Coordinates of C-alpha atoms and ligand atoms in Angstrom, one line a residue:
M393 CA 0.0 0.0 0.0
T394 CA 1.4 3.4 -0.9
S395 CA 0.3 7.0 -0.2
P396 CA -0.1 9.8 -2.7
S397 CA 2.7 11.6 -1.0
S398 CA 5.1 8.8 -1.9
H399 CA 4.6 9.6 -5.6
L400 CA 6.1 12.4 -7.7
T401 CA 3.5 15.1 -8.4
L402 CA 2.8 16.2 -12.0
K403 CA 4.2 19.6 -11.3
E404 CA 7.4 18.2 -9.9
F405 CA 7.7 15.9 -13.0
C406 CA 7.0 18.6 -15.4
N407 CA 9.3 21.2 -13.8
S408 CA 12.2 18.6 -13.8
H409 CA 11.5 17.4 -17.4
Y410 CA 10.3 20.4 -19.3
K411 CA 10.9 23.7 -17.5
G412 CA 13.9 25.6 -19.0
S413 CA 14.6 22.8 -21.4
A414 CA 15.6 23.8 -25.0
K415 CA 13.0 21.5 -26.5
H416 CA 10.2 21.7 -24.1
D417 CA 10.4 25.0 -22.4
G418 CA 6.9 26.2 -21.4
L419 CA 5.4 22.8 -22.0
E420 CA 4.9 22.5 -18.3
A421 CA 2.4 25.4 -18.4
V422 CA 0.4 23.6 -21.2
I423 CA 0.3 20.4 -19.2
D424 CA -0.7 22.2 -16.1
G425 CA -3.6 23.8 -18.1
I426 CA -4.8 20.3 -19.0
A427 CA -4.4 19.0 -15.6
S428 CA -6.3 22.1 -14.2
G429 CA -9.1 21.7 -16.7
A430 CA -9.3 18.0 -16.1
R431 CA -9.7 18.7 -12.4
D432 CA -12.5 21.1 -12.9
L433 CA -14.3 18.9 -15.4
E434 CA -13.9 15.8 -13.2
G435 CA -15.8 17.5 -10.5
Q436 CA -18.7 18.3 -12.8
I437 CA -18.7 14.9 -14.5
R438 CA -18.8 13.1 -11.2
N439 CA -22.0 15.1 -10.2
G440 CA -23.8 13.5 -13.2
N441 CA -27.4 14.7 -13.3
L442 CA -27.3 16.2 -9.8
L443 CA -26.3 19.5 -11.3
G444 CA -28.6 19.1 -14.4
M445 CA -25.4 19.3 -16.6
L446 CA -26.2 16.2 -18.6
G447 CA -28.2 16.1 -21.8
T448 CA -27.9 18.3 -24.8
T449 CA -27.6 22.1 -25.3
G450 CA -30.0 21.8 -28.2
D451 CA -27.2 23.0 -30.6
V452 CA -25.5 21.1 -33.4
N453 CA -21.7 21.4 -33.8
V454 CA -19.6 21.8 -37.0
Q455 CA -19.6 18.0 -37.3
G456 CA -23.5 18.0 -37.5
E457 CA -23.5 16.3 -34.1
I458 CA -25.9 17.2 -31.3
V459 CA -23.9 19.0 -28.6
Q460 CA -24.1 17.7 -25.0
Q461 CA -23.9 20.2 -22.3
L462 CA -20.7 18.7 -21.1
D463 CA -19.2 18.9 -24.6
A464 CA -19.6 22.7 -24.5
I465 CA -18.5 23.0 -20.9
S466 CA -15.3 21.0 -21.5
S467 CA -14.5 23.0 -24.7
D468 CA -14.9 26.3 -22.9
T469 CA -12.9 25.0 -19.8
F470 CA -9.8 24.0 -21.8
V471 CA -9.9 27.0 -24.1
K472 CA -9.8 29.1 -21.0
K473 CA -7.0 27.1 -19.4
F474 CA -4.8 27.3 -22.5
Q475 CA -5.4 31.0 -22.8
E476 CA -4.3 31.4 -19.1
S477 CA -1.2 29.3 -19.7
G478 CA 0.3 32.1 -21.7
R479 CA 2.1 29.4 -23.8
V480 CA -0.5 28.4 -26.3
A481 CA -0.7 30.5 -29.5
M482 CA -3.8 28.7 -31.0
V483 CA -6.2 25.9 -30.2
G484 CA -8.3 23.9 -32.7
C485 CA -11.2 21.8 -31.5
E486 CA -13.9 19.3 -32.5
E487 CA -16.5 21.5 -31.0
I488 CA -15.4 24.8 -32.6
E489 CA -15.6 25.5 -36.3
H490 CA -12.7 27.9 -36.4
P491 CA -9.4 27.9 -34.3
V492 CA -9.1 30.2 -31.4
T493 CA -5.9 32.5 -31.3
F494 CA -4.5 33.6 -28.0
G495 CA -1.3 35.4 -28.8
D496 CA 1.6 35.7 -31.2
S497 CA 4.5 36.6 -28.9
E498 CA 7.8 34.6 -28.4
Q499 CA 6.2 33.1 -25.3
H500 CA 3.3 31.6 -27.2
K501 CA 5.3 28.6 -28.5
Y502 CA 2.6 25.9 -28.8
I503 CA -0.4 25.0 -30.8
V504 CA -3.0 22.5 -29.3
L505 CA -5.6 20.4 -31.1
M506 CA -8.1 18.8 -28.8
D507 CA -11.1 16.6 -28.4
P508 CA -12.3 18.1 -25.1
L509 CA -14.7 15.4 -24.4
D510 CA -14.5 12.1 -26.1
G511 CA -17.2 9.5 -25.8
S512 CA -20.2 11.8 -25.6
S513 CA -22.7 9.0 -26.0
N514 CA -21.5 7.6 -22.7
I515 CA -21.8 10.9 -20.7
D516 CA -25.3 10.3 -19.2
V517 CA -24.9 6.6 -18.5
A518 CA -22.0 6.8 -16.1
V519 CA -19.5 5.2 -18.4
S520 CA -15.8 6.3 -18.8
I521 CA -15.2 9.3 -21.1
G522 CA -12.1 11.3 -21.8
S523 CA -10.2 14.4 -23.3
I524 CA -7.5 14.1 -26.0
F525 CA -4.8 16.8 -26.7
G526 CA -2.2 17.0 -29.6
I527 CA 0.6 19.6 -29.0
W528 CA 2.8 21.0 -31.7
K529 CA 5.5 23.7 -31.7
R530 CA 4.3 26.7 -33.7
E531 CA 6.4 27.5 -36.7
S532 CA 7.4 31.0 -35.7
S533 CA 8.3 31.9 -39.2
K534 CA 4.7 31.6 -40.2
S535 CA 1.7 33.9 -39.3
L536 CA -1.0 32.3 -37.2
N537 CA -4.0 31.2 -39.3
A538 CA -6.2 28.0 -39.8
E539 CA -3.4 26.6 -42.0
S540 CA -1.0 26.8 -38.9
L541 CA -3.0 23.9 -37.5
L542 CA -2.5 21.5 -40.4
M543 CA 0.7 19.9 -39.4
P544 CA 1.4 16.1 -39.6
G545 CA 1.2 14.1 -36.4
S546 CA 4.8 13.2 -36.7
K547 CA 5.6 16.9 -35.9
Q548 CA 4.0 16.8 -32.5
I549 CA 6.3 17.8 -29.6
G550 CA 3.9 15.8 -27.3
S551 CA 0.3 14.7 -26.6
A552 CA -1.8 13.8 -23.7
Y553 CA -5.1 12.3 -22.8
V554 CA -7.4 12.1 -19.7
V555 CA -9.8 9.2 -18.8
Y556 CA -12.5 10.1 -16.4
G557 CA -13.1 6.6 -15.3
S558 CA -13.1 4.6 -12.0
C559 CA -10.3 7.0 -11.3
T560 CA -9.1 10.0 -13.2
V561 CA -5.8 9.5 -15.1
L562 CA -3.8 11.9 -17.1
V563 CA -1.2 10.3 -19.5
V564 CA 1.5 12.6 -21.0
A565 CA 3.7 11.6 -23.9
T566 CA 6.8 13.2 -25.2
E567 CA 9.7 11.6 -27.3
G568 CA 10.5 8.3 -25.7
S569 CA 8.5 9.0 -22.5
V570 CA 4.9 8.0 -21.7
N571 CA 3.8 8.6 -18.2
E572 CA 0.5 8.1 -16.3
F573 CA -0.6 10.4 -13.5
T574 CA -3.5 9.7 -11.2
M575 CA -5.7 12.4 -9.6
N576 CA -6.0 12.3 -5.8
P577 CA -9.7 13.1 -5.2
K578 CA -8.7 14.6 -1.8
D579 CA -6.5 17.4 -3.1
G580 CA -7.1 17.4 -6.9
D581 CA -3.3 16.9 -7.6
F582 CA -2.1 14.4 -10.1
Y583 CA 0.7 12.0 -9.0
L584 CA 3.0 9.8 -11.1
T585 CA 1.6 6.2 -11.0
S586 CA 3.1 4.5 -14.0
A587 CA 6.4 5.7 -15.6
N588 CA 7.8 5.0 -19.0
I589 CA 4.8 2.9 -20.2
M590 CA 5.4 0.5 -23.0
Y591 CA 2.8 -1.8 -24.6
P592 CA 3.1 -5.3 -23.1
D593 CA 4.0 -8.1 -25.5
K594 CA 0.7 -10.0 -24.5
T595 CA -2.4 -8.9 -26.3
P596 CA -5.5 -10.2 -24.4
Y597 CA -7.9 -7.7 -25.9
Y598 CA -9.2 -6.3 -29.2
S599 CA -11.6 -3.3 -29.5
V600 CA -14.0 -3.0 -32.4
N601 CA -17.7 -2.3 -33.0
D602 CA -18.9 -5.7 -34.2
G603 CA -22.2 -4.1 -35.2
N604 CA -20.4 -2.8 -38.3
T605 CA -19.4 -6.3 -39.5
A606 CA -21.9 -6.2 -42.5
K607 CA -20.4 -2.9 -43.6
W608 CA -16.7 -4.0 -43.7
V609 CA -14.7 -5.1 -46.7
D610 CA -13.6 -8.8 -46.7
G611 CA -10.1 -7.9 -45.6
I612 CA -11.4 -6.3 -42.3
V613 CA -13.8 -9.2 -41.7
K614 CA -10.9 -11.6 -42.0
A615 CA -8.6 -9.4 -39.8
V616 CA -11.2 -9.2 -37.1
D617 CA -11.8 -13.0 -37.3
Q618 CA -8.0 -13.4 -36.6
L619 CA -8.2 -11.1 -33.7
R620 CA -11.0 -13.0 -32.1
D621 CA -8.8 -16.2 -31.8
G622 CA -7.7 -16.3 -28.2
R623 CA -8.6 -12.8 -27.3
S624 CA -11.5 -11.0 -25.4
Q625 CA -13.5 -8.2 -27.2
R626 CA -13.6 -5.0 -25.1
Y627 CA -15.4 -2.0 -26.6
I628 CA -16.4 0.9 -24.4
G629 CA -17.7 3.3 -27.1
S630 CA -15.1 5.9 -25.8
L631 CA -12.0 5.7 -27.9
V632 CA -9.7 7.1 -25.2
A633 CA -10.9 4.6 -22.6
D634 CA -10.4 1.6 -25.0
F635 CA -7.0 3.0 -26.0
H636 CA -5.9 3.3 -22.3
R637 CA -6.8 -0.2 -21.5
N638 CA -5.1 -1.5 -24.5
I639 CA -1.9 0.3 -23.8
I640 CA -1.8 -0.9 -20.2
K641 CA -3.1 -4.4 -20.6
G642 CA -2.2 -5.1 -24.3
G643 CA -4.3 -5.0 -27.3
V644 CA -5.5 -3.1 -30.4
F645 CA -8.3 -0.8 -31.4
L646 CA -9.8 -0.5 -34.9
Y647 CA -12.4 1.8 -36.4
T648 CA -11.8 1.3 -40.1
A649 CA -13.7 2.7 -43.2
D650 CA -16.9 0.9 -44.0
T651 CA -19.9 1.4 -46.3
K652 CA -21.4 4.1 -44.0
N653 CA -18.2 5.8 -42.8
T654 CA -16.4 5.6 -46.1
I655 CA -13.3 7.5 -44.8
G656 CA -13.6 6.3 -41.2
R657 CA -15.4 7.9 -38.4
L658 CA -12.6 9.2 -36.1
R659 CA -10.8 12.5 -36.5
L660 CA -7.2 12.8 -37.7
M661 CA -6.1 15.9 -36.0
Y662 CA -7.5 15.6 -32.5
E663 CA -8.1 11.9 -32.0
A664 CA -5.8 9.7 -34.2
N665 CA -2.7 12.0 -34.2
P666 CA -2.5 12.6 -30.4
L667 CA -3.2 8.9 -29.5
G668 CA -1.1 7.8 -32.4
Y669 CA 1.9 9.8 -30.9
V670 CA 1.4 8.2 -27.5
S671 CA 1.1 4.7 -29.2
V672 CA 4.4 5.1 -31.1
Q673 CA 6.2 6.5 -28.0
A674 CA 5.0 3.5 -26.1
G675 CA 6.4 1.0 -28.7
G676 CA 3.0 0.6 -30.5
A677 CA 1.8 1.6 -34.0
V678 CA -0.9 3.7 -35.7
S679 CA -2.2 3.2 -39.2
N680 CA -5.2 4.0 -41.6
G681 CA -4.6 0.5 -43.0
V682 CA -2.2 1.7 -45.6
E683 CA 0.3 4.0 -44.0
N684 CA 1.4 5.4 -40.6
I685 CA -1.2 8.0 -39.8
L686 CA 1.4 10.3 -38.3
N687 CA 2.8 10.8 -41.8
I688 CA -0.4 12.2 -43.3
Q689 CA -0.4 15.7 -44.3
P690 CA -3.7 17.2 -43.2
V691 CA -5.9 19.1 -45.6
E692 CA -8.9 19.9 -43.4
L693 CA -9.1 20.5 -39.7
H694 CA -11.9 18.2 -39.0
Q695 CA -11.0 15.4 -41.6
R696 CA -11.7 11.9 -40.6
V697 CA -9.4 8.8 -40.9
P698 CA -9.7 5.0 -40.6
L699 CA -7.9 4.1 -37.4
I700 CA -6.0 1.0 -36.4
I701 CA -4.0 1.7 -33.2
G702 CA -2.2 -0.3 -30.5
N703 CA 0.2 -3.2 -30.3
K704 CA 2.7 -3.0 -33.2
T705 CA 2.5 -6.7 -34.1
L706 CA -1.3 -6.7 -34.3
V707 CA -1.4 -3.4 -36.2
N708 CA 0.9 -4.9 -38.7
Q709 CA -1.0 -8.2 -38.9
I710 CA -4.3 -6.3 -39.6
I711 CA -2.5 -4.3 -42.4
E712 CA -1.1 -7.4 -44.0
T713 CA -4.5 -9.2 -43.9
I714 CA -6.3 -6.3 -45.5
K715 CA -3.6 -6.2 -48.2
V716 CA -3.7 -9.9 -49.2
T717 CA -7.5 -10.4 -48.9
Ligands
LIG1719 P1 -19.6 3.8 -32.6 C1 -17.4 8.4 -29.4 O1 -18.5 9.1 -30.0 C2 -16.4 8.1 -30.5 O2 -16.0 9.3 -31.2 C3 -15.2 7.4 -30.0 O3 -14.9 7.8 -28.7 C4 -15.7 5.9 -30.0 O4 -14.6 5.0 -30.1 C5 -16.5 5.9 -31.2 O5 -17.1 7.2 -31.5 C6 -17.7 4.9 -31.1 O6 -18.4 4.9 -32.3 O7 -20.0 4.1 -34.0 O8 -19.0 2.5 -32.3 O9 -20.8 4.2 -31.6

């Protein structure tokens, strides 16, 4: 049995790893903004319907999706935190049609793309949901505009995600380093609970929506049949929660193209790229079925992409099966 005080705090970790470093200076303020926003959101999420914050706002977002109250609250929360950080030049978001610009000074070094609340269909049924963040260094030579956000995932300087689950965890990835921090409900601080995470060799799980089977091409049907052999299917309906289980316990997640979602359902810039960066830094892989997603040059902020992400051996097995079927 340990106590929170026996763990490094997120602030201690970030100050020692990022503050003042040539490559990551100021990143500690961005991560602190994510942790602070997650702390605020966690409190609201845990109240569920007690505060009347579940359900929809009645609006439809740029994706044509009905906006849940918590979608709007989470977007506003993190936009405010990134503005307060003084280090984020611009943020792009699933819930906002156009990017928000905060500043163009030397201090405003980072660009963030986020899905502030992933898994909206699970909000009002007490199932795990999460937040996802991709972090890029802004190219100071270029002026800030919508095009500034369209950088390939391979150019991320880091990424992070939060899972509001049975506990609240924040995972932060930079080059060669993936670390999990758990929030202590008593003081709202995040403490290092798993350092230098790498995918396990074992792969007991696979995550896919079996309900889409009739819409898949033969190669995907065969690839999923292969995954079923000796594994358990785990599918939460919140990408970030399925991703986190798979990186800790071992497994793969796939949401490929099908006859309904002909270019996939999930978003390149603020779902596939940030989680793909975490996956690769943890020894995993991320693909659209043809190439490493992190190499894709984006053309549109909200573009979708087929997603295969997790254990490298399984990702490559799926790609090979699609190719030869
Ligand atoms: P389906 C949630 O809405 C989400 O964007 C991901 O978090 C999740 O993995 C996926 O959609 C679930 O989609 O079509 O299986 O309900």
